[in-house]
Each structure stands twice: as C-alpha cells, then as structure tokens.
C-alpha positions as semicolon CSV with decimal commas, in nm:
position;residue;x (nm);y (nm);z (nm)
1;M;7,171;6,807;4,821
2;L;6,897;6,614;4,640
3;L;6,596;6,736;4,840
4;S;6,575;7,015;5,096
5;V;6,251;7,090;5,280
6;Q;6,274;7,428;5,451
7;D;6,035;7,563;5,718
8;L;5,735;7,387;5,562
9;K;5,393;7,473;5,704
10;V;5,076;7,297;5,588
11;Y;4,744;7,387;5,749
12;F;4,392;7,250;5,703
13;R;4,102;7,490;5,741
14;G;3,778;7,375;5,896
15;R;3,460;7,572;5,945
16;D;3,583;7,734;6,266
17;T;3,933;7,594;6,315
18;V;4,275;7,574;6,152
19;A;4,462;7,247;6,197
20;R;4,840;7,303;6,185
21;A;4,929;6,957;6,057
22;V;5,285;7,051;5,957
23;D;5,415;7,347;6,151
24;G;5,754;7,455;6,025
25;I;5,961;7,143;5,956
26;S;6,296;7,129;5,779
27;F;6,490;6,825;5,661
28;D;6,740;6,727;5,392
29;I;6,800;6,416;5,183
30;R;7,136;6,358;5,018
31;H;7,206;6,152;4,708
32;G;7,195;5,779;4,778
33;E;7,089;5,791;5,144
34;T;6,789;5,666;5,336
35;V;6,620;5,920;5,562
36;C;6,348;5,810;5,803
37;L;6,069;6,037;5,920
38;V;5,936;5,874;6,237
39;G;5,661;5,952;6,487
40;E;5,316;5,858;6,615
41;S;5,008;5,854;6,394
42;G;4,879;6,207;6,346
43;C;5,213;6,382;6,382
44;G;5,223;6,507;6,021
45;K;5,453;6,254;5,852
46;T;5,225;6,163;5,562
47;V;5,111;6,522;5,508
48;S;5,477;6,623;5,476
49;A;5,538;6,352;5,216
50;L;5,226;6,429;5,013
51;T;5,313;6,799;5,008
52;I;5,647;6,722;4,841
53;L;5,456;6,582;4,541
54;D;5,174;6,839;4,562
55;L;4,915;6,574;4,648
56;I;4,745;6,764;4,930
57;P;4,381;6,841;4,845
58;R;4,326;7,217;4,822
59;P;4,095;7,303;4,990
60;P;4,096;7,216;5,275
61;G;4,477;7,192;5,274
62;E;4,698;7,494;5,219
63;V;5,075;7,539;5,211
64;M;5,124;7,844;5,431
65;A;5,503;7,879;5,407
66;G;5,826;7,707;5,320
67;K;6,019;7,562;5,030
68;V;6,063;7,213;4,885
69;L;6,385;7,230;4,685
70;F;6,455;6,937;4,454
71;K;6,801;6,978;4,299
72;G;6,758;7,351;4,356
73;T;6,407;7,385;4,206
74;D;6,124;7,483;4,441
75;L;5,853;7,225;4,373
76;L;5,593;7,442;4,546
77;K;5,623;7,696;4,265
78;L;5,569;7,451;3,978
79;D;5,237;7,438;3,790
80;D;5,046;7,114;3,725
81;V;5,241;7,037;3,407
82;G;5,573;7,090;3,582
83;M;5,476;6,867;3,875
84;Q;5,355;6,593;3,639
85;K;5,707;6,578;3,495
86;I;5,847;6,534;3,846
87;R;5,600;6,274;3,979
88;G;5,701;5,920;3,891
89;N;5,987;6,037;3,672
90;H;6,218;6,200;3,928
91;I;6,031;6,140;4,256
92;A;5,804;5,839;4,304
93;M;5,589;5,730;4,595
94;V;5,500;5,392;4,744
95;F;5,176;5,427;4,937
96;Q;5,073;5,261;5,260
97;E;4,789;5,038;5,139
98;P;4,834;4,900;4,785
99;L;4,482;4,755;4,760
100;T;4,337;5,107;4,776
101;S;4,617;5,260;4,564
102;L;4,597;5,011;4,278
103;N;4,301;5,039;4,040
104;P;4,086;4,725;4,082
105;V;3,953;4,729;3,723
106;F;4,289;4,734;3,543
107;T;4,546;4,455;3,523
108;I;4,883;4,482;3,693
109;G;5,049;4,505;3,351
110;N;4,830;4,798;3,245
111;Q;4,907;4,990;3,563
112;I;5,284;4,942;3,541
113;A;5,274;5,033;3,172
114;E;5,082;5,352;3,246
115;A;5,354;5,463;3,489
116;I;5,604;5,438;3,203
117;L;5,389;5,585;2,922
118;V;5,314;5,902;3,118
119;H;5,678;6,002;3,081
120;E;5,817;5,807;2,785
121;E;5,726;5,706;2,431
122;V;5,779;5,331;2,418
123;G;5,672;5,072;2,161
124;S;5,432;4,798;2,272
125;E;5,687;4,515;2,261
126;E;5,953;4,714;2,446
127;L;5,689;4,822;2,698
128;R;5,590;4,461;2,765
129;K;5,954;4,359;2,813
130;R;6,012;4,642;3,060
131;C;5,703;4,550;3,261
132;I;5,812;4,186;3,277
133;Q;6,164;4,287;3,381
134;L;6,030;4,513;3,655
135;L;5,825;4,225;3,798
136;K;6,132;4,002;3,784
137;D;6,340;4,265;3,960
138;I;6,096;4,290;4,249
139;G;6,069;3,912;4,288
140;I;5,728;3,828;4,141
141;P;5,730;3,467;4,010
142;S;5,601;3,392;3,657
143;P;5,594;3,763;3,564
144;E;5,460;3,702;3,211
145;Q;5,144;3,548;3,357
146;R;5,112;3,790;3,649
147;L;5,093;4,087;3,411
148;K;4,738;3,973;3,334
149;D;4,632;3,952;3,699
150;Y;4,414;4,204;3,877
151;P;4,511;4,342;4,221
152;H;4,260;4,123;4,406
153;Q;4,430;3,812;4,266
154;M;4,755;3,890;4,443
155;S;4,859;3,869;4,808
156;G;4,931;4,180;5,017
157;G;5,306;4,135;4,981
158;Q;5,279;4,089;4,604
159;R;5,062;4,399;4,569
160;Q;5,319;4,599;4,762
161;R;5,591;4,466;4,531
162;V;5,383;4,584;4,233
163;M;5,362;4,931;4,391
164;I;5,741;4,930;4,420
165;A;5,770;4,820;4,054
166;M;5,549;5,113;3,949
167;A;5,762;5,350;4,155
168;L;6,080;5,215;3,991
169;A;5,938;5,219;3,638
170;C;6,114;5,541;3,532
171;N;6,425;5,507;3,750
172;P;6,349;5,798;3,988
173;E;6,620;5,964;4,194
174;L;6,404;5,965;4,507
175;I;6,141;5,723;4,635
176;I;5,904;5,824;4,914
177;A;5,780;5,515;5,098
178;D;5,484;5,589;5,326
179;E;5,470;5,302;5,577
180;P;5,469;5,045;5,293
181;T;5,488;4,743;5,526
182;T;5,228;4,838;5,789
183;A;4,959;4,595;5,670
184;L;5,199;4,303;5,613
185;D;5,308;4,024;5,845
186;V;5,659;4,029;5,989
187;T;5,811;3,784;5,739
188;V;5,676;3,967;5,433
189;Q;5,771;4,300;5,591
190;A;6,132;4,186;5,614
191;Q;6,123;4,073;5,250
192;I;5,993;4,411;5,132
193;L;6,253;4,601;5,335
194;N;6,534;4,381;5,203
195;L;6,403;4,431;4,850
196;M;6,404;4,810;4,884
197;Q;6,755;4,809;5,031
198;S;6,882;4,587;4,751
199;I;6,727;4,810;4,484
200;Q;6,867;5,121;4,647
201;Q;7,219;4,981;4,660
202;T;7,199;4,880;4,295
203;S;7,056;5,207;4,163
204;A;7,202;5,454;4,417
205;M;6,865;5,623;4,455
206;S;6,758;5,808;4,771
207;V;6,472;5,698;4,996
208;L;6,247;5,894;5,231
209;Y;6,094;5,628;5,453
210;I;5,795;5,724;5,667
211;T;5,718;5,499;5,961
212;H;5,623;5,471;6,327
213;D;5,824;5,149;6,364
214;L;6,159;5,215;6,530
215;G;6,268;4,858;6,455
216;V;6,245;4,938;6,084
217;V;6,430;5,266;6,138
218;A;6,721;5,092;6,314
219;N;6,765;4,853;6,020
220;I;6,744;5,087;5,721
221;A;6,807;5,452;5,815
222;D;7,118;5,658;5,756
223;R;6,963;5,961;5,927
224;V;6,647;6,005;6,134
225;Y;6,402;6,291;6,189
226;V;6,165;6,241;6,483
227;M;5,834;6,425;6,434
228;Y;5,585;6,526;6,698
229;A;5,269;6,736;6,650
230;G;5,384;6,881;6,320
231;I;5,739;6,971;6,426
232;I;6,081;6,805;6,420
233;A;6,159;6,714;6,781
234;E;6,501;6,558;6,717
235;Q;6,730;6,478;6,426
236;G;7,058;6,297;6,379
237;D;7,217;5,990;6,231
238;T;7,085;5,651;6,337
239;A;7,358;5,587;6,597
240;Q;7,302;5,928;6,759
241;I;6,926;5,882;6,786
242;F;6,937;5,526;6,920
243;N;7,245;5,548;7,141
244;N;7,208;5,903;7,274
245;P;6,847;6,027;7,240
246;R;6,818;6,380;7,378
247;H;6,452;6,476;7,340
248;P;6,215;6,330;7,605
249;Y;5,979;6,222;7,326
250;T;6,252;6,022;7,150
251;Q;6,356;5,876;7,483
252;G;5,995;5,772;7,548
253;L;5,961;5,608;7,206
254;L;6,278;5,407;7,253
255;A;6,183;5,308;7,608
256;S;5,854;5,171;7,469
257;L;6,032;4,911;7,256
258;P;6,011;4,550;7,382
259;S;6,341;4,417;7,515
260;R;6,458;4,065;7,588
261;S;6,629;4,191;7,902
262;R;6,291;4,304;8,038
263;R;6,097;3,991;7,952
264;G;5,781;3,970;8,164
265;E;5,793;4,337;8,267
266;R;5,524;4,589;8,179
267;L;5,608;4,793;7,868
268;H;5,680;5,162;7,911
269;S;5,426;5,399;7,755
270;I;5,411;5,773;7,703
271;P;5,109;5,913;7,889
272;G;4,843;6,110;7,700
273;K;4,817;6,142;7,323
274;V;4,932;6,360;7,036
275;P;4,746;6,692;7,058
276;D;4,475;6,782;6,807
277;P;4,656;6,995;6,542
278;A;4,373;7,248;6,569
279;Y;4,421;7,286;6,945
280;K;4,792;7,263;7,016
281;P;4,909;7,371;7,360
282;P;5,123;7,686;7,385
283;G;5,500;7,651;7,418
284;C;5,644;7,307;7,349
285;P;5,365;7,084;7,212
286;F;5,505;6,787;7,406
287;H;5,505;6,953;7,748
288;P;5,168;6,808;7,870
289;R;5,316;6,457;7,831
290;C;5,676;6,534;7,923
291;P;5,823;6,415;8,256
292;L;6,099;6,678;8,236
293;A;5,884;6,982;8,150
294;I;5,965;7,308;8,329
295;E;5,764;7,629;8,347
296;S;5,921;7,783;8,036
297;C;5,819;7,477;7,831
298;K;5,455;7,579;7,881
299;I;5,513;7,926;7,740
300;Q;5,804;7,939;7,497
301;F;5,842;7,732;7,183
302;P;6,191;7,578;7,211
303;D;6,474;7,631;6,965
304;M;6,690;7,349;6,837
305;V;6,983;7,261;7,065
306;E;7,297;7,105;6,918
307;H;7,440;6,789;7,076
308;G;7,713;6,713;6,827
309;E;7,766;6,714;6,454
310;G;7,421;6,697;6,293
311;H;7,251;6,592;6,617
312;L;6,982;6,843;6,720
313;S;6,687;6,831;6,956
314;R;6,415;7,082;7,039
315;C;6,451;7,060;7,417
316;P;6,626;7,313;7,646
317;V;6,606;7,081;7,948
318;T;6,832;6,810;7,803
319;G;7,069;7,054;7,630
320;D;7,444;7,037;7,688
C-alpha cells in the first residue's frame, strides 16, 4: 500500500465552537492507481488532502486523531524537516486555482526550477534543460520562450499545466490533484485530464483526485470514496459506485446528473445543504436530507455495511 489514511480527524477551533471538518475518515491508495475523493463543497475533501502534506494552519486547525501512513511511515509524526523531504519529492500537489498558487513576481522558469532545487543539487545548464523538458512533456508550445513568462501572461489552462509540471519536477510517487480543472472550460478540462492520465500511465505514479464532478470521476477513477460532512459515506470501485450505489447520498448525487434520456425534464436535487461542521446533527449526518431515514438514523451513527468485495456504505437502511 502506498498511502493509508486511518481514522483521520481534523477539527478547527473557533471562539466558542469546534468545527469537525474531517471526522474519522479512512482510505487507501495503491501503487499506480487513481483514487477519487468526491462530495459537495464543504464536505472535508480539501482539508483531508492538505492534512496529508501537513499544510493545515495550526491554529485554528488541529489533527485530533488518526494516521497518515506513506509506505509505512506516519507523516503526522514527522517534523518540519522530515515533511519538507516528502513534499514535492515523494508526494506533490496540484492546487485548484493556479493563478493564486503561482507567485506573480517570479517567472515560470524560476518557479519550476525552485521545485527541483529544493530537493536536488543540479547545475544551471542541466536545470534549464529539465525545466524545458517538463514544459514539453505537459504540452506547452515554445517552452524555451515560455520559461521567461510570468503567470499573468499565460492562459488558465497553461497555468494549470505549469502547476502539473512543478508537481512532476521530482518524479513523485503520488500526486494529489485538488479540483485542478474547476476554473477551466470543458475543452481545456478534457485536455488537462487526458494529460494527467497520459503522465500517470507513463510513470506509473498514483493519483488522489479531489472533485465534486462525477463526470470526471467516471472517466478517470479506479476507486471512489464518497465524502459527506467529514465522513466517508460510501466506497468502492468505479463500476460499483456508478452501477450499484447503496448510500442515499450517492444515489442522490448520481440522480442529479443530466441525462439525454431525460431531456427537457427538471433535474433532480438533494434537498437542504451540507450541515455546518460545528453543528452537525446527531446520528447519521445525512439524515435531515435523506428520503430513507428511519428513527435510528437520528440517534445512532451508522457503521459501514458491506455490499460486496471492497464496496461499503454507511447506511443500515440499504444494507443487504
């Protein structure tokens, strides 16, 4: 197992409240596979990803419990020096909005070079060649000239490609992609997804892809974890989740997708909204929005129910 997150809990303390952003999630990523963490905004996906690389601000954030095992080493126990050796070198991250992630006062070449120099001693000529090659690999035209450009001189899709180049700079074993195509149009989104799949197949790296877009999940995922209000509501391989969803939340998400067979009909929607992590309801956090909720759902937090090999959901009502 490359990465194993076990019973992770991340809370944020306010003046009078405690927001349970991540409330005991567990998931695994094997060598060479793509795992998707999917759910509505505010369900804890990004907090989970940032915690893996120890990027949660403390305070107000605090890891209350759990382990993040990377090739057997608990990343939560590493000091700053130890984590610096992991970030970018073994685990890299592609953030959601490149214009805010890239430094506006440094050229693209400088920023890619920095990602390499943090972990390796490389001569200036070799460093330039590697930066050019990285831009070629991610499909940037005229890479020698584009090294001198600043982020504002590039399009949104090109900036996202630069972020991917920086993530690939040291050949990491795992890339965490936090909704990297959200701000892009559909055509560019498809190009970025195809690029990441091509790179993954060539390098055999693993990918943790965070998204709310089930269309993306269907195209790229080997396995899927559906998050809701800081917990894992359902998990399984892509075929299990899309062909046989067992949690009412997963069923609601899939029913909300547009379909050609229902052209002209009103889209399905899940009533209500994700609960405030500081004021979660007792029992199952989805029960106020769930059409199948029974009395016990309002009181008892549900255990995982198995529906087949590797297919689990946190719902007693739809259990076998």
